[in-house]
Short mmCIF file of C-alpha atoms and ligand atoms in Angstrom, two decimals:
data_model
loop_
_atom_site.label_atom_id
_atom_site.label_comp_id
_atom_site.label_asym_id
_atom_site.label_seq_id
_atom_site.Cartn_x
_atom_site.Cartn_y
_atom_site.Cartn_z
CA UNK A 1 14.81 14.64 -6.98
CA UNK A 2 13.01 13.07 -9.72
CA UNK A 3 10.09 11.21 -8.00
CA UNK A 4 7.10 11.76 -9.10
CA UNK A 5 5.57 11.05 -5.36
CA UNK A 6 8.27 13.04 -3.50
CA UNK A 7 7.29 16.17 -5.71
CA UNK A 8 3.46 15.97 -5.42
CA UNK A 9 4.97 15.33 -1.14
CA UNK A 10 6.44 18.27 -1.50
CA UNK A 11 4.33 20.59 -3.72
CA UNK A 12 6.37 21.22 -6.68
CA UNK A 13 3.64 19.16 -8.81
CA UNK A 14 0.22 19.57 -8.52
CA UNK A 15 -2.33 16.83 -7.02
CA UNK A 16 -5.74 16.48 -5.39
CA UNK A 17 -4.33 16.07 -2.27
CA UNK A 18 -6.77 15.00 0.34
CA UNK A 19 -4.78 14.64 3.35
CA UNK A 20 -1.31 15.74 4.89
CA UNK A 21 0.46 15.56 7.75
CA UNK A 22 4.10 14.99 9.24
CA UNK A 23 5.18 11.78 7.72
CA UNK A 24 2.20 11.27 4.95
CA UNK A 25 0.33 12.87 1.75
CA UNK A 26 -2.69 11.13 0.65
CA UNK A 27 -3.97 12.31 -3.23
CA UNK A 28 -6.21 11.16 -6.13
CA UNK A 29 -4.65 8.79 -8.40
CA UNK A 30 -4.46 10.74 -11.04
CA UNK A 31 -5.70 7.33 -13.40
CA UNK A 32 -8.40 6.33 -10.92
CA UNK A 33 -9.41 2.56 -11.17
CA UNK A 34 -12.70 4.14 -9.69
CA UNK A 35 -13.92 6.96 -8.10
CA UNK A 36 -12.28 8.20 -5.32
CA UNK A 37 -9.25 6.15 -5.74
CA UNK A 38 -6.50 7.67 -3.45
CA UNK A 39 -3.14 7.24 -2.76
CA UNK A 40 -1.30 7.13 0.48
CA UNK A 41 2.31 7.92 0.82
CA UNK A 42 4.80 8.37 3.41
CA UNK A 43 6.99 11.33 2.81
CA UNK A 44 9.81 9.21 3.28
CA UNK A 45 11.49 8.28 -0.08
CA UNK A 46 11.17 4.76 0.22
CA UNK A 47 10.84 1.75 -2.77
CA UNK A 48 9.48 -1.00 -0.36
CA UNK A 49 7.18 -1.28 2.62
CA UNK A 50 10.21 -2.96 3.67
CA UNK A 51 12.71 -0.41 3.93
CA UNK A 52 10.14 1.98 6.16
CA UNK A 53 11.29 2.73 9.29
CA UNK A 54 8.70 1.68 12.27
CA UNK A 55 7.46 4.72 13.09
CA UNK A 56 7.37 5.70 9.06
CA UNK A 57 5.37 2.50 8.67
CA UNK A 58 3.35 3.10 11.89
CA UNK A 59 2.23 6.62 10.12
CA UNK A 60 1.25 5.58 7.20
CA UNK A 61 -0.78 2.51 7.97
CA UNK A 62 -2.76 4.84 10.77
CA UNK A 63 -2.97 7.24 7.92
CA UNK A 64 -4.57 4.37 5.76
CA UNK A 65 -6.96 3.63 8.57
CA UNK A 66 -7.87 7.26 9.04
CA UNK A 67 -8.34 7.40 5.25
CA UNK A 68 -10.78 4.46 4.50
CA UNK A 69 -13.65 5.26 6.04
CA UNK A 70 -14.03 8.74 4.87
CA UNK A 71 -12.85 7.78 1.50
CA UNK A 72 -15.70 5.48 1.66
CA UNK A 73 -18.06 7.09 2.33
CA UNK A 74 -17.43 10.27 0.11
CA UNK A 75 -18.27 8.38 -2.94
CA UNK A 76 -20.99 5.68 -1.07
CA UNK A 77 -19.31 2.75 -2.09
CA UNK A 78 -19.78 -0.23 0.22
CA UNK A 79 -16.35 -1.10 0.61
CA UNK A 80 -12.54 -0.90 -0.44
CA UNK A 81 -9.64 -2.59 -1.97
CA UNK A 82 -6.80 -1.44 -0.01
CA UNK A 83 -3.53 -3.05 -1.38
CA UNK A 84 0.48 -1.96 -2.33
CA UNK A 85 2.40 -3.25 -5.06
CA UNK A 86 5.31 -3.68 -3.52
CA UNK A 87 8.53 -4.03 -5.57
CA UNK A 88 9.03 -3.65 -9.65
CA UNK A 89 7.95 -7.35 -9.82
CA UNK A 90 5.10 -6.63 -8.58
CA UNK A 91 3.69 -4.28 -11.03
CA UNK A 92 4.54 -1.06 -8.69
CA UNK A 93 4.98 1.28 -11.24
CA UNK A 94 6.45 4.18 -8.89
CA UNK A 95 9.45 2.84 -6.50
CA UNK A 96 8.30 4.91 -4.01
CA UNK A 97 6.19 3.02 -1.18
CA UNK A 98 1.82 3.92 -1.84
CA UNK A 99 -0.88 2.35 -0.66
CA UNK A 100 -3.85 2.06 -2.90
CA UNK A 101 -7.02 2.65 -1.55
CA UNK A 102 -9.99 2.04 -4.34
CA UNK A 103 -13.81 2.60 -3.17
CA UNK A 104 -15.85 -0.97 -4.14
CA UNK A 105 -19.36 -1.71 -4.85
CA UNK A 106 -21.51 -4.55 -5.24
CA UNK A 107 -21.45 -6.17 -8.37
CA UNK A 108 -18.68 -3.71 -9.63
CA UNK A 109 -16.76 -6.23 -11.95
CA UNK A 110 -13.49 -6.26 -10.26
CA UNK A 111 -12.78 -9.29 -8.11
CA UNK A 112 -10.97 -10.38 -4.61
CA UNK A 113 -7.25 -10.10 -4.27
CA UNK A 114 -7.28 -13.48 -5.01
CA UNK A 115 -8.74 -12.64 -8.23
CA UNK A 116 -5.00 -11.53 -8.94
CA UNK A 117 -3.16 -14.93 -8.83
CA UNK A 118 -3.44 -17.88 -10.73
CA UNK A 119 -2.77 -19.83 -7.43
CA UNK A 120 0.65 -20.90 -7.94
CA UNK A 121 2.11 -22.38 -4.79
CA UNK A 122 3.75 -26.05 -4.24
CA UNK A 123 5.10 -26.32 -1.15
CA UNK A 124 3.80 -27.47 2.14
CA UNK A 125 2.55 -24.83 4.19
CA UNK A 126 4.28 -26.01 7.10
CA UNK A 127 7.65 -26.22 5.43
CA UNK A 128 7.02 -22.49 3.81
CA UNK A 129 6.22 -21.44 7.90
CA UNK A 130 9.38 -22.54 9.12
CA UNK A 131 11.27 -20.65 5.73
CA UNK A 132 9.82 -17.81 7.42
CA UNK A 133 10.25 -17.55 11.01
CA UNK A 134 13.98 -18.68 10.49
CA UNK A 135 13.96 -15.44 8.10
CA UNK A 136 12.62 -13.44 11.26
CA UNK A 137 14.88 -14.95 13.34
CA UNK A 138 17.47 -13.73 10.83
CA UNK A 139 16.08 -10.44 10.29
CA UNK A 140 16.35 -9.67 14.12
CA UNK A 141 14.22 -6.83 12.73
CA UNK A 142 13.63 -5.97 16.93
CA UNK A 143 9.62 -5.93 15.51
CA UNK A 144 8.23 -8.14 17.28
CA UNK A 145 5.18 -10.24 15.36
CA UNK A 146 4.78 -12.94 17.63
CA UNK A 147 6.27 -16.45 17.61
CA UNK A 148 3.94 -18.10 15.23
CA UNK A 149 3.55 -22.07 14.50
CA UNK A 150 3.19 -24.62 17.10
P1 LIG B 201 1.63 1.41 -8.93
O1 LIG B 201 1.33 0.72 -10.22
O2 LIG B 201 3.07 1.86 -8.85
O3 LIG B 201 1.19 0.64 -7.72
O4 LIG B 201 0.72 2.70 -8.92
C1 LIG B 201 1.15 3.95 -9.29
C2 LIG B 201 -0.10 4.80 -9.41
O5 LIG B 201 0.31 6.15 -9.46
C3 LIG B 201 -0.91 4.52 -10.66
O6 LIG B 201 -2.22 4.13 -10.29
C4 LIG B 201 -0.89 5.84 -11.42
O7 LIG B 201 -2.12 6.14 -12.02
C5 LIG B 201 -0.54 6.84 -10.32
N1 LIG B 201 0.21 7.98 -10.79
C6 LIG B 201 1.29 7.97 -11.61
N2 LIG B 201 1.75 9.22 -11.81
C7 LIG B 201 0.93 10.03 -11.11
C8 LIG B 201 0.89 11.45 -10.94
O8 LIG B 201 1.71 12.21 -11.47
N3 LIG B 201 -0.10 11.94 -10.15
C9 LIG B 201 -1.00 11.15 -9.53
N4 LIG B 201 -1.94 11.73 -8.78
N5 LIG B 201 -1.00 9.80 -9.67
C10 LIG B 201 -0.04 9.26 -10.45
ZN1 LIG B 202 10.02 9.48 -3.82
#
């Protein structure tokens, strides 16, 4: 197995792991975009948030929750960016799900999520909501997110 995140998961590379359980590893980034940048993984070898089973994803998003508060606080920052880049388009570097969680303060110099787009969208918003539930619909994923739209 080649990935780098499934062999810091399972110990055969080194990392400053922070947290471990069943289903997730949380480490320092080993290129921190500040202190106390971590990284949250699911053990699960999986590119996309998307391909996580429900009870993977269910893990590693209580693991996140767990995480950012502590995180947090360990370096006194007043908040965090949590975010995923999720699929090579993206920027995700590593095709192996991890959520980034990167301590913020005040005045820091890095800006929003929204900081990250140059606002590109041109289609009603109504017309993109009814793209996506009919996706849902498709999906039959057997999640269930609520109806949505009126
Ligand atoms: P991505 O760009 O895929 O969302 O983020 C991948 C992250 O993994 C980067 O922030 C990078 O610094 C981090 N990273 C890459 N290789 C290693 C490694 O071997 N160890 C640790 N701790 N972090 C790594
Ligand atoms: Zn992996």
């Amino acid at each position: 197995m080649s990935c780098i995140f499934c062999r810091i998961a399972n110990g055969e590379i080194p990392a400053e792991i922070v947290a471990r359980s069943e289903e997730v590893v949380a480490f320092l980034d080993v290129q921190p975009l500040a202190d106390g940048h971590v990284l949250v993984v699911p053990r699960a070898h999986q590119p996309c948030v998307e391909d996580l089973e429900p009870a993977q994803a269910e893990a590693l998003f209580r693991s996140v929750v767990r995480l950012a508060g502590p995180v947090r606080e360990a370096v006194h920052a007043a908040g965090t960016t949590i975010g995923v880049n999720n699929g090579e388009a993206t920027g995700q570097t590593i095709p192996h799900v991890h959520v980034h969680i990167v301590p913020r303060w005040q005045n820091d110099g890095a800006g929003s999520v929204h900081t990250i787009f140059p606002r590109k969208a041109y289609r009603e918003i109504k017309d993109v909501g009814t793209l996506i539930r009919a996706a849902l619909a498709e999906a039959s994923s057997g999640i269930d997110v609520g109806r949505g739209g009126d």
